[in-house]
XYZ file of C-alpha atoms in Angstrom:
310
model
C 78.654 108.243 98.147
C 78.104 104.499 98.144
C 78.848 102.710 94.989
C 76.157 100.429 93.755
C 77.164 96.799 93.088
C 76.423 95.068 89.773
C 75.238 91.432 89.244
C 74.076 90.730 92.721
C 72.401 87.395 93.296
C 68.707 87.403 93.854
C 67.088 86.155 96.974
C 64.473 83.351 96.835
C 62.229 83.519 100.153
C 59.934 80.512 100.608
C 56.790 81.315 102.968
C 53.912 79.231 104.121
C 51.519 79.718 107.085
C 53.503 81.746 109.669
C 52.901 85.362 109.238
C 54.744 86.576 112.398
C 57.795 84.605 111.323
C 57.579 86.166 107.885
C 57.458 89.758 109.302
C 60.517 89.067 111.409
C 62.430 87.537 108.584
C 61.584 90.236 106.164
C 62.449 92.997 108.884
C 66.006 91.646 109.233
C 66.481 91.029 105.486
C 65.500 94.533 104.599
C 68.053 96.015 106.897
C 70.883 94.427 104.960
C 72.995 96.894 103.311
C 72.432 95.468 99.824
C 68.768 94.955 100.162
C 67.692 98.059 98.056
C 70.006 96.569 95.120
C 68.636 93.241 95.419
C 65.859 91.423 93.560
C 63.501 89.447 95.925
C 61.246 86.470 94.739
C 58.863 85.229 97.329
C 57.262 81.901 96.797
C 54.059 81.370 98.706
C 52.879 77.889 99.051
C 48.956 77.075 98.935
C 47.307 75.706 102.020
C 47.621 71.917 102.443
C 44.401 71.709 104.281
C 41.327 73.916 105.241
C 42.981 74.495 108.676
C 45.835 76.369 107.026
C 43.859 78.662 104.604
C 43.458 81.510 107.112
C 47.062 81.576 108.070
C 48.158 81.253 104.340
C 46.050 84.298 103.487
C 47.506 86.306 106.435
C 50.956 85.547 105.057
C 50.073 86.658 101.514
C 48.685 89.904 103.029
C 52.015 90.376 104.852
C 54.076 89.909 101.794
C 52.067 92.331 99.532
C 53.323 95.054 101.795
C 56.982 94.454 101.482
C 59.257 97.370 100.441
C 62.888 98.066 100.352
C 64.163 95.777 97.754
C 65.202 96.592 94.061
C 62.324 94.521 92.658
C 59.825 92.263 94.497
C 58.246 89.325 92.693
C 55.430 87.283 94.363
C 54.656 83.845 93.202
C 51.483 82.471 94.850
C 51.038 78.688 94.179
C 47.542 77.573 93.506
C 48.198 74.158 94.827
C 50.130 72.805 97.846
C 53.752 71.719 96.827
C 55.146 71.126 100.310
C 58.633 72.552 101.287
C 60.646 70.101 99.351
C 58.953 70.565 95.975
C 58.707 74.480 96.676
C 62.539 74.698 97.104
C 63.508 72.431 94.247
C 61.110 74.041 91.707
C 61.609 77.575 93.036
C 65.289 77.569 93.096
C 65.343 75.952 89.647
C 63.186 78.656 88.115
C 65.390 81.471 89.616
C 68.780 80.105 89.013
C 67.980 79.301 85.344
C 67.705 83.010 84.792
C 70.294 84.506 87.230
C 72.742 81.570 87.311
C 73.034 82.059 91.048
C 70.692 82.420 94.065
C 70.567 83.255 97.761
C 67.846 81.019 99.528
C 65.789 81.697 102.755
C 62.925 80.276 104.439
C 60.455 82.168 106.360
C 62.010 81.640 109.884
C 65.735 82.795 109.224
C 66.800 86.130 110.690
C 69.830 87.548 108.941
C 72.392 89.943 110.131
C 73.003 93.332 108.084
C 76.012 91.751 106.546
C 74.444 88.583 105.325
C 73.790 89.521 101.657
C 77.192 91.198 101.395
C 79.015 87.799 102.565
C 76.818 85.654 100.403
C 77.425 87.840 97.330
C 81.199 88.099 98.093
C 81.558 84.402 98.329
C 79.500 83.748 95.205
C 81.767 86.003 93.343
C 84.993 84.697 94.885
C 84.461 80.951 94.466
C 82.315 80.774 91.299
C 85.123 78.965 89.430
C 86.202 76.695 92.290
C 84.028 73.641 91.885
C 85.176 72.161 95.209
C 82.702 74.626 96.648
C 79.183 73.648 96.052
C 77.318 76.106 98.335
C 77.750 78.974 100.716
C 76.148 78.723 104.257
C 75.129 81.853 106.106
C 74.207 80.182 109.385
C 76.765 78.557 111.655
C 76.224 76.329 114.761
C 77.048 77.682 118.288
C 80.350 76.001 118.259
C 83.111 76.938 120.765
C 86.139 77.357 118.512
C 89.602 76.823 119.748
C 91.362 80.102 120.790
C 94.040 79.751 118.068
C 91.407 79.617 115.431
C 91.490 82.998 113.751
C 89.967 82.279 110.111
C 86.848 84.057 109.101
C 85.459 81.025 107.145
C 85.859 77.290 107.211
C 84.813 74.276 105.128
C 82.299 71.605 105.799
C 80.466 68.968 103.653
C 77.687 69.337 106.181
C 75.878 72.165 104.204
C 73.294 74.268 106.047
C 69.782 74.985 104.749
C 69.320 77.940 106.972
C 70.197 80.754 104.646
C 72.327 79.452 101.761
C 73.504 80.171 98.215
C 74.760 78.287 95.135
C 75.353 78.567 91.504
C 73.363 77.140 88.435
C 76.227 74.542 87.502
C 76.307 73.322 91.041
C 72.526 73.070 91.337
C 72.214 71.314 88.085
C 74.461 68.438 89.263
C 71.591 67.393 91.665
C 69.492 64.192 91.416
C 66.086 64.238 93.410
C 64.811 60.620 92.752
C 65.032 58.461 95.809
C 66.352 55.502 93.700
C 69.514 57.336 93.010
C 70.229 57.799 96.672
C 69.280 54.200 97.503
C 72.071 53.106 95.189
C 74.443 55.572 96.931
C 73.629 53.849 100.331
C 74.635 50.719 98.802
C 78.061 52.066 98.148
C 80.301 51.263 101.049
C 82.797 53.753 100.307
C 80.355 56.632 100.022
C 78.467 55.464 103.251
C 81.785 55.514 105.009
C 82.203 59.118 104.029
C 78.621 59.979 105.044
C 79.027 58.488 108.422
C 82.550 60.210 108.971
C 80.933 63.633 108.211
C 78.070 63.224 110.807
C 76.253 60.232 112.243
C 72.763 61.527 111.621
C 72.934 61.952 107.760
C 72.918 58.144 106.975
C 69.677 57.639 109.161
C 68.048 60.710 107.680
C 68.730 59.418 104.244
C 67.119 55.992 105.230
C 64.147 57.966 106.422
C 63.946 59.820 103.155
C 63.967 56.653 101.056
C 61.502 54.825 103.284
C 59.044 57.958 103.079
C 59.171 58.886 106.703
C 60.391 62.374 105.832
C 60.180 64.493 102.624
C 63.376 66.541 102.593
C 65.342 68.235 99.737
C 68.218 69.192 102.141
C 69.381 65.834 103.051
C 69.906 65.013 99.414
C 71.689 68.419 99.058
C 74.105 67.360 101.703
C 74.712 63.894 100.589
C 75.654 65.236 97.073
C 78.211 67.406 98.738
C 79.811 64.259 100.346
C 79.462 62.159 97.375
C 81.128 64.573 94.895
C 83.815 65.667 97.490
C 82.470 69.201 97.686
C 82.176 71.549 100.382
C 80.057 74.468 101.728
C 81.641 77.750 103.067
C 80.685 78.612 106.417
C 81.333 81.935 108.180
C 83.129 81.469 111.448
C 80.533 83.806 113.021
C 76.874 82.950 112.216
C 75.027 85.548 110.070
C 71.826 84.027 110.355
C 69.325 82.707 113.176
C 66.532 80.203 112.987
C 63.355 81.241 114.824
C 61.407 78.295 113.581
C 62.387 75.698 116.164
C 59.551 76.725 118.331
C 57.096 73.888 117.319
C 55.508 76.013 114.643
C 57.237 74.564 111.614
C 56.543 71.868 109.157
C 58.635 69.244 111.196
C 57.265 70.591 114.587
C 60.779 70.666 116.242
C 61.160 72.618 119.345
C 64.699 73.186 120.813
C 67.066 75.860 121.930
C 70.215 73.883 120.907
C 70.808 75.807 117.605
C 70.063 79.237 119.224
C 72.640 81.836 118.266
C 72.465 85.701 117.594
C 73.560 86.852 114.136
C 76.735 88.559 113.765
C 77.475 91.688 111.698
C 80.833 90.978 109.888
C 81.635 93.298 107.008
C 85.383 92.785 107.312
C 86.628 89.079 106.470
C 89.316 87.405 104.475
C 88.326 85.006 101.745
C 91.483 83.134 100.587
C 91.867 82.318 97.027
C 93.714 78.972 97.684
C 91.098 76.605 99.035
C 93.908 74.685 100.870
C 94.357 77.636 103.180
C 90.786 77.247 104.461
C 90.712 74.954 107.775
C 88.260 72.311 107.835
C 86.902 71.982 111.435
C 84.054 69.410 110.748
C 84.902 67.580 114.104
C 83.545 70.353 116.046
C 80.320 70.093 114.041
C 80.331 66.428 114.547
C 80.526 66.674 118.284
C 77.924 69.309 118.525
C 75.486 67.366 116.307
C 76.303 63.969 117.864
C 73.420 61.493 118.741
C 72.187 61.110 122.252
C 72.519 57.555 123.608
C 68.528 57.395 123.183
C 68.846 58.297 119.497
C 71.694 55.852 118.776
C 69.789 53.076 120.182
C 66.544 54.058 118.303
C 68.224 54.340 114.876
C 70.401 51.264 115.508
C 67.163 49.326 116.168
C 65.605 50.908 113.086
C 68.446 49.776 110.702
C 68.384 46.245 112.138
C 64.595 46.060 111.683
C 64.808 47.429 108.160
C 67.400 44.875 107.102
C 65.251 42.019 108.702
C 62.374 43.210 106.651
C 64.313 43.267 103.421
C 65.448 39.530 104.086
C 61.857 38.463 104.993
C 60.409 40.156 101.633
C 63.152 38.747 99.293
């Protein structure tokens, strides 16, 4: 007889205007071995414009039919928050009560062991403040043949199926002014650029209002505080939203990977035993020559504008 687990983390699922993606995400999530013991909170954002009203209604019709979880809570926003505000407020609401949370957006397909892995890591590392988050997705990276560990560390936290604790979430700052000061700190900037060459430019875009991202601030805070995210060596999630249908309209197969079922894994107590293979991530996410030239020009132009406006 299967023993029920106690004190499982709730799942916060954020949906907007893609009913087909929501159906696929739920279909995979409900197949998780711990789904029936898990509280599910679904945050449905309101339409940003008239053209989205019909699709938002379709999504809300889909989520009312969901079954298979311990408890289902649907929160329908009356005004449009956008993804960043939706995540920040929604996660804040849930984590205040439960002290931990697993977060998904409406385009992440999870393996059957996703919830088990996330809960195991949340339990194992709750008192290790070097760990800020747990990531369920992993990049399609080709590992060295000698690499046998089940998990690894990276400061490049993933937003494609993740988890954290209240005390780590409450460390966050969301105002752009705070991050502008960070980018004036040469030591922190050096650490950001060593982690991955796109993060610095994404933060510039955030400060300048070219993007509206909660995730870039989440990653930057991992780096600033010398904290890490735990990744499974085999991805337990797949992003199906990079088809041009999402908020940022990206379309690429670069991150395509099939979710792995991994119920047997080793989670070492001593964090020093976990290998950090960030260099593989760096190479995978490295800018193309075209991107390097574009962002190099952007940085120069930005500096010149500041000089002119002084």
